[in-house]
C-alpha positions as a printed Julia matrix, in Angstrom:
402×3 Matrix{Float64}:
 119.9   67.56   -76.62
 116.6   68.75   -78.06
 113.48  68.99   -75.94
 111.78  66.32   -78.02
 114.7   63.95   -77.5
 114.67  64.45   -73.76
 110.94  63.87   -73.58
 111.24  60.63   -75.5
 113.44  58.9    -72.91
 110.35  57.92   -71.01
 111.54  55.19   -68.7
 114.63  54.96   -66.52
 116.91  52.0    -67.1
 117.89  49.79   -64.21
 121.49  49.29   -63.15
 122.76  45.88   -64.1
 126.06  44.09   -63.54
 127.52  42.2    -66.48
 131.01  40.97   -67.34
 131.72  44.58   -68.21
 129.95  46.65   -65.57
 127.55  49.02   -67.25
 125.55  51.79   -65.62
 123.5   54.58   -67.02
 124.8   57.94   -65.94
 121.74  59.96   -65.06
 123.67  62.68   -63.27
 127.4   63.21   -62.99
 128.26  65.22   -59.88
 131.35  67.28   -59.04
 134.15  65.04   -57.87
 134.71  67.11   -54.72
 131.22  66.24   -53.44
 131.64  64.33   -50.18
 129.92  63.39   -46.97
 130.45  65.42   -43.84
 133.73  64.77   -42.06
 132.05  63.23   -39.02
 129.42  60.95   -40.55
 128.8   58.64   -43.45
 125.94  59.08   -45.87
 123.66  56.18   -46.68
 123.67  54.81   -50.23
 122.23  51.86   -52.1
 125.27  50.82   -54.11
 129.01  51.47   -54.23
 131.0   50.35   -57.27
 134.6   50.34   -56.1
 137.85  50.79   -57.95
 136.5   50.51   -61.46
 138.05  51.87   -64.62
 135.6   54.72   -65.21
 134.79  56.16   -68.62
 132.34  59.0    -67.98
 130.91  59.27   -71.5
 133.07  62.22   -72.54
 136.31  62.02   -74.5
 138.34  62.27   -71.29
 140.78  59.47   -70.45
 139.57  56.76   -68.08
 140.21  57.06   -64.34
 140.2   54.51   -61.56
 137.33  55.73   -59.38
 134.42  54.75   -57.15
 130.77  55.4    -58.01
 127.98  55.76   -55.47
 124.3   55.26   -56.33
 121.24  56.2    -54.29
 117.6   56.11   -55.37
 118.61  55.18   -58.91
 120.94  58.16   -59.38
 124.69  58.53   -59.27
 125.47  60.85   -56.35
 129.27  60.56   -56.19
 132.17  59.84   -58.52
 135.59  59.95   -56.93
 138.01  58.3    -54.5
 137.51  56.56   -51.17
 133.75  56.16   -51.38
 133.79  53.51   -48.63
 135.17  56.06   -46.2
 132.35  58.48   -46.91
 129.3   56.29   -47.63
 127.62  53.22   -46.23
 125.9   51.07   -48.84
 123.65  48.04   -48.76
 125.57  46.58   -51.69
 129.22  46.9    -52.72
 130.52  45.74   -56.09
 134.28  45.28   -56.38
 135.05  46.35   -59.94
 138.83  46.16   -60.02
 139.97  45.44   -63.56
 136.52  46.06   -64.99
 135.2   49.01   -66.99
 132.4   51.12   -65.54
 130.7   53.42   -68.0
 127.42  54.99   -69.07
 125.1   52.51   -70.73
 125.51  52.12   -74.46
 123.02  53.73   -76.85
 121.89  51.55   -79.75
 120.66  53.99   -82.41
 118.97  51.37   -84.56
 116.82  48.65   -83.05
 113.51  47.03   -83.76
 112.74  46.51   -80.09
 109.33  48.18   -80.16
 107.53  44.85   -80.36
 109.34  43.51   -77.3
 108.88  46.73   -75.32
 105.16  46.56   -76.07
 104.9   43.07   -74.58
 104.77  43.14   -70.74
 106.51  39.76   -70.61
 109.45  40.97   -72.75
 109.51  44.66   -71.82
 112.55  44.28   -69.55
 114.48  44.22   -72.85
 117.07  41.88   -71.31
 118.7   41.04   -74.63
 119.87  44.66   -74.78
 120.54  45.19   -71.07
 122.71  42.08   -70.92
 124.98  43.67   -73.55
 125.23  46.92   -71.61
 122.74  48.77   -73.82
 120.51  50.95   -71.67
 119.03  53.22   -74.36
 117.43  51.98   -77.58
 116.01  53.9    -80.51
 112.94  52.37   -82.14
 110.77  53.17   -85.15
 113.73  52.97   -87.55
 113.48  52.22   -91.28
 110.2   54.09   -91.54
 108.46  51.37   -89.53
 107.72  53.64   -86.57
 104.09  54.08   -85.61
 102.24  57.28   -86.4
 100.71  57.52   -82.91
 103.62  58.17   -80.55
 101.41  59.14   -77.61
  99.63  55.79   -77.68
 102.93  53.91   -77.8
 104.4   55.88   -74.91
 101.26  55.33   -72.85
 101.55  51.59   -73.4
 105.2   51.55   -72.32
 104.43  53.58   -69.22
 101.5   51.36   -68.28
 103.62  48.24   -67.76
 107.13  49.7    -67.45
 110.12  48.94   -69.65
 113.71  47.97   -68.9
 115.59  50.44   -71.09
 115.4   54.09   -71.95
 113.81  54.55   -75.36
 113.86  57.16   -78.1
 111.01  56.86   -80.58
 111.01  57.85   -84.25
 107.79  58.58   -86.05
 107.93  56.39   -89.15
 107.27  57.78   -92.6
 106.04  54.34   -93.63
 103.66  54.23   -90.66
 102.36  57.7    -91.44
 101.91  57.0    -95.15
 100.27  53.64   -94.54
  97.78  55.14   -92.09
  96.73  57.77   -94.65
  97.19  56.06   -98.02
  97.55  52.36   -97.36
 100.07  50.7    -99.68
  99.27  52.73  -102.78
 101.93  53.31  -105.44
 101.14  56.96  -106.14
 101.72  60.47  -104.87
  99.46  61.82  -102.12
  96.79  64.34  -103.02
  96.69  67.67  -101.19
  94.35  66.43   -98.46
  96.44  63.33   -97.83
  99.64  65.36   -97.69
  98.07  67.73   -95.18
  96.99  64.77   -93.04
 100.48  63.27   -93.11
 101.99  66.59   -92.07
  99.59  66.78   -89.15
 100.54  63.27   -88.04
 104.24  64.1    -88.11
 103.72  67.37   -86.23
 101.6   65.66   -83.59
 104.12  62.86   -83.18
 106.94  65.35   -82.69
 104.88  67.22   -80.1
 104.28  63.91   -78.33
 108.0   63.27   -77.99
 109.3   61.68   -81.2
 113.01  62.3    -81.69
 112.6   62.71   -85.43
 111.35  61.17   -88.66
 112.6   57.84   -89.95
 112.21  56.57   -93.47
 112.62  53.22   -95.16
 112.6   54.3    -98.77
 113.69  50.8    -99.82
 110.55  49.35   -98.24
 106.89  49.54   -99.19
 105.14  51.98   -98.83
 108.14  54.34   -98.45
 109.49  53.21  -101.8
 106.46  54.8   -103.47
 107.22  58.27  -102.05
 109.0   60.97  -104.02
 111.94  62.9   -102.63
 109.78  66.03  -102.47
 107.21  64.24  -100.29
 109.93  63.24   -97.84
 111.38  66.77   -97.78
 107.99  68.25   -96.85
 107.54  65.85   -93.95
 111.16  66.02   -92.8
 110.93  69.82   -92.74
 108.28  69.58   -90.03
 110.45  67.32   -87.9
 113.42  69.61   -88.48
 111.56  72.73   -87.36
 110.6   70.9    -84.17
 114.15  69.92   -83.25
 114.13  66.43   -84.71
 116.53  64.44   -86.85
 116.09  62.51   -90.1
 117.1   58.85   -89.9
 116.94  56.79   -93.07
 117.24  53.37   -94.57
 118.41  54.46   -98.01
 116.19  54.09  -101.04
 118.88  51.9   -102.51
 121.94  50.33  -100.86
 122.84  48.44  -104.03
 121.61  48.75  -107.62
 117.88  48.15  -107.15
 116.73  51.57  -108.35
 118.77  54.79  -108.18
 121.9   53.05  -106.9
 123.61  53.48  -103.56
 125.51  56.62  -104.61
 122.3   58.16  -105.92
 120.57  57.32  -102.65
 123.37  58.98  -100.69
 122.87  62.13  -102.74
 119.09  61.99  -102.26
 119.5   61.8    -98.49
 121.95  64.68   -98.34
 119.57  66.73  -100.49
 116.69  65.96   -98.11
 118.79  67.09   -95.17
 119.74  70.38   -96.81
 116.3   71.27   -98.17
 114.47  70.2    -95.0
 117.11  71.86   -92.8
 117.39  68.78   -90.61
 120.32  66.7    -89.29
 120.69  63.44   -91.21
 121.7   59.98   -90.03
 122.34  57.11   -92.43
 121.08  53.92   -90.82
 123.35  50.86   -91.08
 125.36  52.45   -93.89
 126.69  49.84   -96.3
 127.47  48.83   -99.87
 125.12  45.87  -100.22
 125.71  43.11  -102.71
 128.09  42.18  -105.48
 127.3   45.14  -107.73
 128.59  47.73  -105.26
 131.32  46.0   -103.31
 134.19  48.46  -103.12
 131.95  51.53  -103.12
 132.49  52.15   -99.4
 135.4   54.52  -100.03
 133.27  56.73  -102.3
 130.4   56.67   -99.81
 132.58  57.66   -96.86
 134.32  60.36   -98.85
 130.97  61.86   -99.87
 129.67  61.88   -96.31
 132.88  63.45   -95.03
 132.69  66.08   -97.77
 129.18  67.01   -96.66
 130.31  67.22   -93.04
 133.26  69.4    -94.01
 130.85  71.73   -95.81
 128.94  72.19   -92.57
 126.03  69.78   -93.05
 124.94  67.84   -89.95
 125.47  64.27   -91.16
 126.19  61.07   -89.26
 126.01  57.35   -89.97
 125.76  54.17   -87.94
 126.98  50.72   -88.92
 126.59  47.24   -87.51
 129.71  45.13   -86.97
 128.91  42.09   -89.13
 128.87  41.23   -92.81
 125.25  40.11   -93.22
 122.19  42.33   -93.43
 118.79  41.34   -92.1
 115.51  41.86   -93.9
 112.57  39.85   -95.21
 112.69  37.57   -98.23
 109.85  39.61   -99.68
 111.71  42.91   -99.37
 114.98  41.45  -100.6
 113.7   39.67  -103.69
 110.23  40.84  -104.75
 110.04  43.83  -107.13
 108.51  46.85  -105.42
 105.76  47.35  -108.02
 104.47  43.87  -107.25
 103.85  44.8   -103.6
 101.53  47.75  -104.23
  98.13  47.32  -102.63
  99.25  44.84   -99.98
  99.61  41.09   -99.61
  96.46  39.99  -101.42
  97.26  42.22  -104.39
 100.78  40.74  -104.52
  99.43  37.17  -104.54
  96.99  38.1   -107.3
  99.89  39.35  -109.43
 101.79  36.12  -108.76
  98.73  34.19  -109.96
  98.53  36.27  -113.14
 100.3   34.41  -116.01
 101.11  37.73  -117.67
 102.72  39.32  -114.6
 104.45  36.37  -112.95
 107.19  35.96  -115.6
 108.25  39.58  -115.01
 108.22  39.01  -111.24
 110.41  35.91  -111.62
 112.81  37.78  -113.9
 113.28  40.61  -111.41
 113.52  38.19  -108.47
 116.32  36.37  -110.29
 118.29  39.58  -110.71
 117.64  40.61  -107.1
 118.94  37.25  -105.88
 122.06  37.8   -107.97
 122.54  41.21  -106.32
 122.35  39.55  -102.91
 125.14  37.12  -103.77
 123.1   34.13  -104.89
 121.03  31.46  -103.18
 123.77  30.55  -100.68
 123.78  34.12   -99.36
 120.1   34.17   -98.32
 119.58  32.44   -94.96
 116.13  31.93   -93.45
 116.29  32.85   -89.77
 112.7   33.13   -88.6
 109.52  35.21   -88.63
 107.51  32.65   -90.53
 104.21  31.46   -89.1
 103.13  28.37   -90.99
 103.78  24.66   -91.24
 106.94  24.97   -93.35
 108.82  26.96   -90.69
 110.7   24.13   -88.99
 111.88  22.7    -92.3
 113.49  25.89   -93.6
 114.66  27.99   -90.63
 118.44  27.78   -90.4
 118.88  26.87   -94.07
 119.85  28.98   -97.04
 117.89  29.11  -100.28
 120.29  26.75  -102.04
 119.75  24.1    -99.36
 115.98  24.61   -99.34
 115.83  24.37  -103.14
 117.78  21.1   -103.03
 115.47  19.7   -100.33
 112.39  20.56  -102.36
 113.83  19.72  -105.78
 113.04  23.17  -107.19
 114.89  26.26  -108.34
 116.13  28.83  -105.83
 113.48  31.29  -107.05
 110.71  28.75  -106.48
 112.19  28.07  -103.04
 111.84  31.78  -102.28
 108.37  32.13  -103.77
 106.81  29.51  -101.5
 107.45  31.32   -98.16
 106.66  34.69   -99.76
 103.24  33.41  -100.78
 102.77  31.91   -97.32
 103.2   35.3    -95.63
 106.93  35.95   -95.66
 110.08  34.95   -93.81
């Protein structure tokens, strides 16, 4: 584990009992560690007779675990004969294991809120370490974010990515152009500082604005800094479908970034998204395995469901129409010369996504129409309003997104 990764786990997760017992292993001790023969040591917690997976590839064993002061001090047999504990959990038939690591979350907002910082939605699933700042959305100022977490305490361990989108936005706004030399130097400084402050690497969301406006060379320059400082490159591909360079082209772009920046690569939520690329998964997996076989450090994560989650704006609006921010987008939609082109591209993007029935509104909309559309798909909303599916999408986009 790199120094920057270790520094980024800034808070210690609590131990929590669920239907599958889950603990975070902070220290595994030799199994022959025991109390003296004539006395029992004091402990806070004994988990008895659980099916223990220790986080390695070793087979499970039926063992006891002893915890004191938030650390595991014993793993072995007959803990009750060697330790006295204020709490004993009988775990027969249950799995006891290190807490799960979720490598792709958007939990930064919750962790920043003192009332939600316990992160119970993750802890209750046995997840005790979350990575945040994925998809290029990570903040540029890691030190400030860590200080906030430490000020009120958080319920999970956290690894923080510095986001390419956050860095670019802080220097260039939402401009659809290449950075000049001064702007590039400033972005490099922000990435270097973030890595020094404990970021685990650089994340990009090259499908999203403003990342979509960056060239491959720009990303390589910034990723090289993270690579030299022990970080990794985590990416939402520029294209998971046929929006721009195609999913296979985006796979090649990412592998090229990894090689030229000399940095380990992780594909976030790898997928073949939409009707145009269904069936491409075999080619994608084969290409990743080929890169691994050639010695490149490449991994991928994947979520276990069939739907993806993003905003209506990102899914359907053409990227060029988003340059300059929300007000500039609305101005283009009000322009009778530009709006027909926007509608045309939105129509094709909706087709890529599988049609109006495939786009479900789930939340994140802050206006009066929210209650009438959350939980419905675009086909249902269009029928309710008596408009086309594209017009049903345009209304929440203009209202701030959903």
